[in-house]
Amino acid sequence: MVQTILITGATDGIGKHLAKKLASEGHHVILHGRNPQKLELATQEVRAVSVRGRVSSYLADFSKLEDVYQFLEEIKRDFPSIDVLFNNAGLYGEKERKTSAENVELTFMLSVLVPYILTTDLSPLLEKAPDGRVINTSSYMHHFAKVKDLDFGFEKNYNPSLAYNNSKLYTIWMTRYLAREFFLRGSNITVNSYHPGLISTNLGNDSSDEKTKKSLFGRLMKSLSKNLDEGIETGYYLTLLKEVTGLTGYYFDEKKVKSVSEKGYDFEKAQDLITYCENKIEMFKNKSTIS
Ligand SMILES: NC(=O)c1ccc[n+]([C@@H]2O[C@H](COP(=O)([O-])OP(=O)(O)OC[C@H]3O[C@@H](n4cnc5c(N)ncnc54)[C@H](OP(=O)(O)O)[C@@H]3O)[C@@H](O)[C@H]2O)c1
């Protein structure tokens, strides 16, 4: 059956490669990107391999909540239902902490706040699909998160790897929280997170954290990276395969349910995370009403 699949961050790496594979099998792919030139090029590339030519594209810079909400308006205007929301866009931050207008640190914004907003706002569209799925991109690096003094904004202590590892743990918390919420309200939407593997992409190439990039560890990681065909295997599996139907709240790696770090099961902290997200959303909405 032809599926309608929205992939964020589809202008490069894993997102673009997955979009091409899905389009080449006849699915309707909705591409999201932040850079107009890259989005145009990606759309052409995906369209060129698409079987039915059903490729749509939308521009939004996810470091700005006004862009996120504008993007949502456009999606809701253009699509009555969506089968899969693939929250893929992500970044490895710079040496200095960067934030949105609401003082949300950007790694967190891309990995947690925006996926949370997209999932909750698009849930009516996902509910209209027979098997609505949300896939959140986490990482094995969540195992290295430090959660002793929780600081979702990384205001007291910021460095790019702490922000990345913690945000990927928060992705798991958010996934488990939303999976439970949907289940409790009788919704058919499933929400899972996954690790794509260590994949050779542009991730971190823009980071000014030269120390990490040039370190022995950084170079070793690069040399161990897998290619993009391998990098989309688990994402593809979660998007289309029947085996996943009904599974919700899980973390996948290599097409299997895997245990998360013990920290991943802390439901109280997950609730604090959602409160933090809701406060930021409210702050944005109040500001938008006033101005
Ligand atoms: N590669 C790995 O080994 C690995 C491992 C574990 C998890 N992951 C996760 O997999 C996901 C995809 O990463 P990738 O490796 O494919 O990296 P990538 O090649 O850098 O792709 C990241 C995508 O996110 C988009 N993006 C970045 N900042 C954005 C913003 N402010 N607004 C909107 N979109 C933005 C990028 O847009 P531009 O094209 O404009 O830059 C690009 O389309 C990420 O969530 C990453 O954390 C990757």
Coordinates of C-alpha atoms and ligand atoms in Angstrom, one line a residue:
M1 CA 0.0 0.0 0.0
V2 CA 1.3 3.5 -0.9
Q3 CA 2.2 5.4 2.2
T4 CA 2.5 9.1 2.8
I5 CA 5.8 9.7 4.7
L6 CA 7.0 13.0 6.1
I7 CA 10.8 13.1 6.7
T8 CA 12.4 16.0 8.4
G9 CA 16.0 16.9 7.6
A10 CA 15.6 15.2 4.2
T11 CA 18.2 17.4 2.4
D12 CA 21.2 15.3 3.4
G13 CA 22.5 12.1 4.9
I14 CA 20.2 9.5 6.3
G15 CA 17.0 11.5 5.6
K16 CA 17.6 12.1 1.9
H17 CA 18.8 8.6 1.3
L18 CA 15.8 7.1 3.0
A19 CA 13.5 9.5 1.0
K20 CA 15.0 8.2 -2.3
K21 CA 14.5 4.6 -1.4
L22 CA 10.9 5.1 -0.3
A23 CA 10.1 7.2 -3.4
S24 CA 11.7 4.6 -5.7
E25 CA 9.2 2.1 -4.3
G26 CA 6.3 4.4 -5.1
H27 CA 5.5 6.0 -1.7
H28 CA 4.6 9.6 -1.4
V29 CA 7.4 11.3 0.3
I30 CA 7.2 14.7 1.9
L31 CA 10.6 16.3 2.2
H32 CA 11.5 18.9 4.8
G33 CA 14.6 21.1 4.7
R34 CA 15.9 24.4 6.0
N35 CA 18.1 25.5 3.1
P36 CA 16.1 26.4 -0.1
Q37 CA 18.9 25.4 -2.5
K38 CA 19.6 22.1 -0.8
L39 CA 15.8 21.4 -0.6
E40 CA 15.4 22.1 -4.3
L41 CA 18.3 19.8 -5.2
A42 CA 17.1 17.0 -2.9
T43 CA 13.6 17.3 -4.3
Q44 CA 14.9 16.9 -7.9
E45 CA 17.1 13.9 -6.8
V46 CA 14.2 12.2 -5.1
R47 CA 11.8 13.0 -7.9
A48 CA 14.2 11.5 -10.4
V49 CA 14.1 8.1 -8.8
S50 CA 10.4 8.3 -7.8
V51 CA 8.0 5.8 -9.3
R52 CA 4.9 7.9 -9.2
G53 CA 6.5 11.3 -8.9
R54 CA 4.7 12.1 -5.7
V55 CA 7.3 14.2 -4.0
S56 CA 6.4 17.3 -1.9
S57 CA 8.8 19.6 -0.2
Y58 CA 8.6 22.2 2.6
L59 CA 11.0 24.7 3.9
A60 CA 11.4 25.5 7.7
D61 CA 14.3 26.4 9.9
F62 CA 13.8 24.3 13.0
S63 CA 15.9 26.7 15.1
K64 CA 12.9 29.1 14.9
L65 CA 9.5 28.1 16.4
E66 CA 7.7 30.5 14.1
D67 CA 9.0 28.5 11.1
V68 CA 8.0 25.2 12.8
Y69 CA 4.4 26.4 13.3
Q70 CA 4.2 27.8 9.7
F71 CA 5.5 24.4 8.4
L72 CA 2.7 22.7 10.5
E73 CA 0.1 25.0 9.0
E74 CA 1.2 24.1 5.5
I75 CA 1.2 20.4 6.2
K76 CA -2.2 20.5 7.8
R77 CA -3.5 22.6 4.8
D78 CA -2.1 20.1 2.2
F79 CA -2.6 16.7 3.8
P80 CA -5.7 15.1 5.3
S81 CA -3.6 12.2 6.7
I82 CA -0.1 11.1 7.2
D83 CA 1.1 7.5 7.6
V84 CA 4.6 8.1 9.0
L85 CA 6.2 11.1 10.7
F86 CA 10.0 10.5 10.6
N87 CA 11.7 12.9 13.0
N88 CA 15.2 12.8 11.5
A89 CA 16.6 16.3 11.4
G90 CA 19.4 16.8 13.9
L91 CA 22.6 18.5 14.5
Y92 CA 25.8 18.2 16.5
G93 CA 26.2 21.6 18.1
E94 CA 29.0 24.1 17.9
K95 CA 31.6 24.9 20.6
E96 CA 29.5 27.8 21.9
R97 CA 26.0 27.2 23.1
K98 CA 23.4 28.5 20.5
T99 CA 19.8 29.0 21.3
S100 CA 16.4 29.9 19.8
A101 CA 14.5 33.1 20.8
E102 CA 13.0 31.1 23.7
N103 CA 16.5 30.3 25.0
V104 CA 16.2 26.6 23.9
E105 CA 19.6 25.1 23.2
L106 CA 19.6 24.1 19.5
T107 CA 20.7 20.4 19.8
F108 CA 17.8 20.0 22.2
M109 CA 15.5 22.0 19.9
L110 CA 16.2 19.7 16.9
S111 CA 16.2 16.4 18.8
V112 CA 13.4 17.0 21.3
L113 CA 11.3 20.1 21.2
V114 CA 10.5 20.2 17.5
P115 CA 9.8 16.4 17.3
Y116 CA 7.5 16.8 20.3
I117 CA 5.6 19.7 18.7
L118 CA 5.4 17.9 15.3
T119 CA 4.1 14.7 16.9
T120 CA 1.5 16.3 19.1
D121 CA 0.3 18.8 16.4
L122 CA 0.1 16.2 13.6
S123 CA -1.5 13.5 15.7
P124 CA -5.0 14.1 14.2
L125 CA -3.4 13.4 10.7
L126 CA -1.6 10.3 12.0
E127 CA -4.7 9.0 13.6
K128 CA -6.5 9.0 10.3
A129 CA -3.9 6.5 8.9
P130 CA -4.6 2.8 9.6
D131 CA -1.2 2.4 11.2
G132 CA 0.1 5.9 12.0
R133 CA 3.8 5.7 13.1
V134 CA 6.2 8.2 14.6
I135 CA 9.9 7.5 14.4
N136 CA 12.2 9.6 16.5
T137 CA 15.9 9.5 15.8
S138 CA 17.9 8.9 19.0
S139 CA 21.5 7.5 19.1
Y140 CA 23.6 4.9 20.9
M141 CA 25.3 8.0 22.4
H142 CA 22.4 8.3 24.8
H143 CA 24.3 5.8 26.9
F144 CA 26.8 8.5 27.7
A145 CA 24.2 11.1 28.9
K146 CA 24.8 12.7 32.3
V147 CA 21.6 13.4 34.2
K148 CA 22.7 14.1 37.8
D149 CA 21.7 17.8 37.8
L150 CA 19.1 18.1 35.1
D151 CA 19.5 21.2 33.0
F152 CA 17.5 20.9 29.8
G153 CA 18.7 24.2 28.5
F154 CA 22.4 23.3 29.2
E155 CA 22.7 26.8 30.8
K156 CA 25.0 25.8 33.6
N157 CA 27.1 23.4 31.7
Y158 CA 27.4 23.2 27.9
N159 CA 29.6 21.4 25.5
P160 CA 28.5 19.9 22.2
S161 CA 28.9 16.2 23.2
L162 CA 27.0 16.7 26.5
A163 CA 24.2 18.4 24.6
Y164 CA 24.2 15.7 21.9
N165 CA 24.3 12.7 24.2
N166 CA 21.7 14.1 26.6
S167 CA 19.4 15.3 23.9
K168 CA 19.4 11.7 22.5
L169 CA 18.5 10.4 25.9
Y170 CA 15.7 13.0 26.1
T171 CA 14.5 11.7 22.7
I172 CA 14.0 8.3 24.3
W173 CA 12.1 9.9 27.3
M174 CA 9.9 11.9 25.0
T175 CA 9.2 8.8 22.9
R176 CA 8.2 6.7 25.9
Y177 CA 6.1 9.5 27.3
L178 CA 4.2 10.1 24.0
A179 CA 3.8 6.3 23.4
R180 CA 2.1 6.0 26.8
E181 CA -0.1 9.1 26.2
F182 CA -1.3 7.8 22.9
F183 CA -2.0 4.4 24.3
L184 CA -3.9 5.7 27.3
R185 CA -6.1 7.8 25.2
G186 CA -6.9 4.9 22.9
S187 CA -5.0 6.3 19.9
N188 CA -3.6 3.9 17.3
I189 CA -0.4 6.0 16.8
T190 CA 2.8 4.2 17.7
V191 CA 5.9 6.1 18.7
N192 CA 9.4 4.5 18.7
S193 CA 13.0 5.7 18.7
Y194 CA 16.0 4.3 17.1
H195 CA 19.7 4.4 16.5
P196 CA 20.7 4.3 12.8
G197 CA 24.3 3.1 13.4
L198 CA 27.5 5.0 13.1
I199 CA 27.0 6.4 9.6
S200 CA 29.2 8.5 7.4
T201 CA 27.3 11.7 6.9
N202 CA 27.7 15.4 7.3
L203 CA 26.7 15.3 10.9
G204 CA 29.1 17.3 13.0
N205 CA 31.0 18.6 10.0
D206 CA 29.7 22.1 10.5
S207 CA 30.6 22.0 14.2
S208 CA 33.4 24.3 15.3
D209 CA 34.3 21.7 17.9
E210 CA 37.6 21.0 16.2
K211 CA 38.9 19.2 19.2
T212 CA 36.4 16.4 19.0
K213 CA 36.7 16.2 15.2
K214 CA 40.4 15.9 15.2
S215 CA 40.8 13.7 18.2
L216 CA 41.9 10.1 17.9
F217 CA 38.4 9.1 19.0
G218 CA 36.8 11.4 16.4
R219 CA 39.0 10.0 13.6
L220 CA 38.5 6.4 14.8
M221 CA 34.7 6.9 14.8
K222 CA 34.9 8.3 11.2
S223 CA 36.9 5.3 10.0
L224 CA 34.4 2.8 11.6
S225 CA 31.4 4.5 10.0
K226 CA 29.0 2.5 7.8
N227 CA 27.6 3.7 4.5
L228 CA 24.2 5.2 3.8
D229 CA 22.6 2.0 2.5
E230 CA 23.3 0.5 5.9
G231 CA 22.4 3.7 7.6
I232 CA 18.8 3.6 6.4
E233 CA 18.1 -0.1 7.1
T234 CA 16.5 0.3 10.6
G235 CA 14.7 3.5 9.6
Y236 CA 13.2 1.8 6.6
Y237 CA 12.2 -1.2 8.7
L238 CA 10.4 1.0 11.2
T239 CA 8.7 3.0 8.4
L240 CA 7.2 0.1 6.4
L241 CA 7.5 -3.3 7.9
K242 CA 4.4 -5.1 9.3
E243 CA 6.4 -6.6 12.2
V244 CA 6.5 -3.2 13.8
T245 CA 2.7 -2.7 13.7
G246 CA 1.4 -2.2 17.3
L247 CA 4.9 -1.9 18.9
T248 CA 5.2 1.4 20.7
G249 CA 7.6 3.1 23.2
Y250 CA 10.6 1.0 22.1
Y251 CA 14.1 1.8 21.1
F252 CA 15.4 0.0 18.0
D253 CA 18.9 -0.7 16.7
E254 CA 19.8 -3.1 13.8
K255 CA 16.1 -3.7 13.2
K256 CA 15.6 -5.1 16.7
V257 CA 14.2 -3.8 20.0
K258 CA 17.1 -3.0 22.2
S259 CA 17.3 -2.1 25.9
V260 CA 18.0 1.6 26.5
S261 CA 20.4 2.8 29.2
E262 CA 18.9 2.5 32.7
K263 CA 18.5 6.3 32.6
G264 CA 16.1 5.9 29.7
Y265 CA 13.4 4.3 32.0
D266 CA 13.1 7.3 34.4
F267 CA 9.5 8.3 33.9
E268 CA 9.5 11.1 36.5
K269 CA 12.3 12.9 34.7
A270 CA 10.5 12.3 31.4
Q271 CA 7.6 14.2 32.8
D272 CA 9.9 17.1 33.8
L273 CA 11.1 17.1 30.3
I274 CA 7.6 17.4 28.9
T275 CA 6.8 20.2 31.3
Y276 CA 9.9 22.0 30.1
C277 CA 8.8 21.6 26.5
E278 CA 5.3 22.8 27.3
N279 CA 6.6 25.9 29.1
K280 CA 8.7 26.8 26.0
I281 CA 5.7 26.3 23.7
E282 CA 3.5 28.4 26.0
M283 CA 6.2 31.1 26.1
F284 CA 6.3 31.2 22.3
K285 CA 2.5 31.2 21.9
N286 CA 2.1 34.1 24.5
K287 CA 4.8 36.1 22.7
S288 CA 3.1 35.5 19.3
T289 CA -0.3 36.7 20.7
I290 CA 1.2 39.8 22.2
S291 CA 3.2 40.9 19.1
Ligands
LIG1 N1 25.3 9.8 11.3 C1 25.4 9.1 12.4 O1 26.3 8.3 12.7 C2 24.2 9.1 13.3 C3 24.2 8.3 14.5 C4 23.2 8.4 15.4 C5 22.1 9.2 15.1 N2 22.2 10.1 14.1 C6 21.0 11.0 13.9 O2 20.5 10.8 12.6 C7 19.8 12.0 12.1 C8 20.3 12.4 10.7 O3 21.6 12.7 10.8 P1 22.7 12.6 9.6 O4 23.8 11.8 10.1 O5 22.0 12.1 8.3 O6 23.2 14.1 9.5 P2 23.2 15.2 8.3 O7 23.7 14.6 7.0 O8 23.9 16.3 8.9 O9 21.6 15.5 8.1 C9 20.9 16.3 9.1 C10 19.7 16.9 8.5 O10 19.1 17.8 9.5 C11 18.9 19.0 8.9 N3 19.0 20.2 9.9 C12 20.1 20.6 10.6 N4 19.8 21.7 11.3 C13 18.5 22.0 10.9 C14 17.7 23.1 11.3 N5 18.1 24.1 12.1 N6 16.4 23.2 10.8 C15 16.0 22.2 9.9 N7 16.8 21.1 9.6 C16 18.0 21.1 10.0 C17 20.1 19.2 7.9 O11 19.8 20.2 7.0 P3 21.0 20.8 6.0 O12 21.0 19.8 4.9 O13 20.5 22.1 5.6 O14 22.2 20.8 6.8 C18 20.0 17.8 7.3 O15 18.9 17.7 6.4 C19 20.2 13.1 13.2 O16 19.1 13.2 14.1 C20 21.4 12.5 13.9 O17 21.6 13.0 15.2 C21 23.2 10.0 13.2

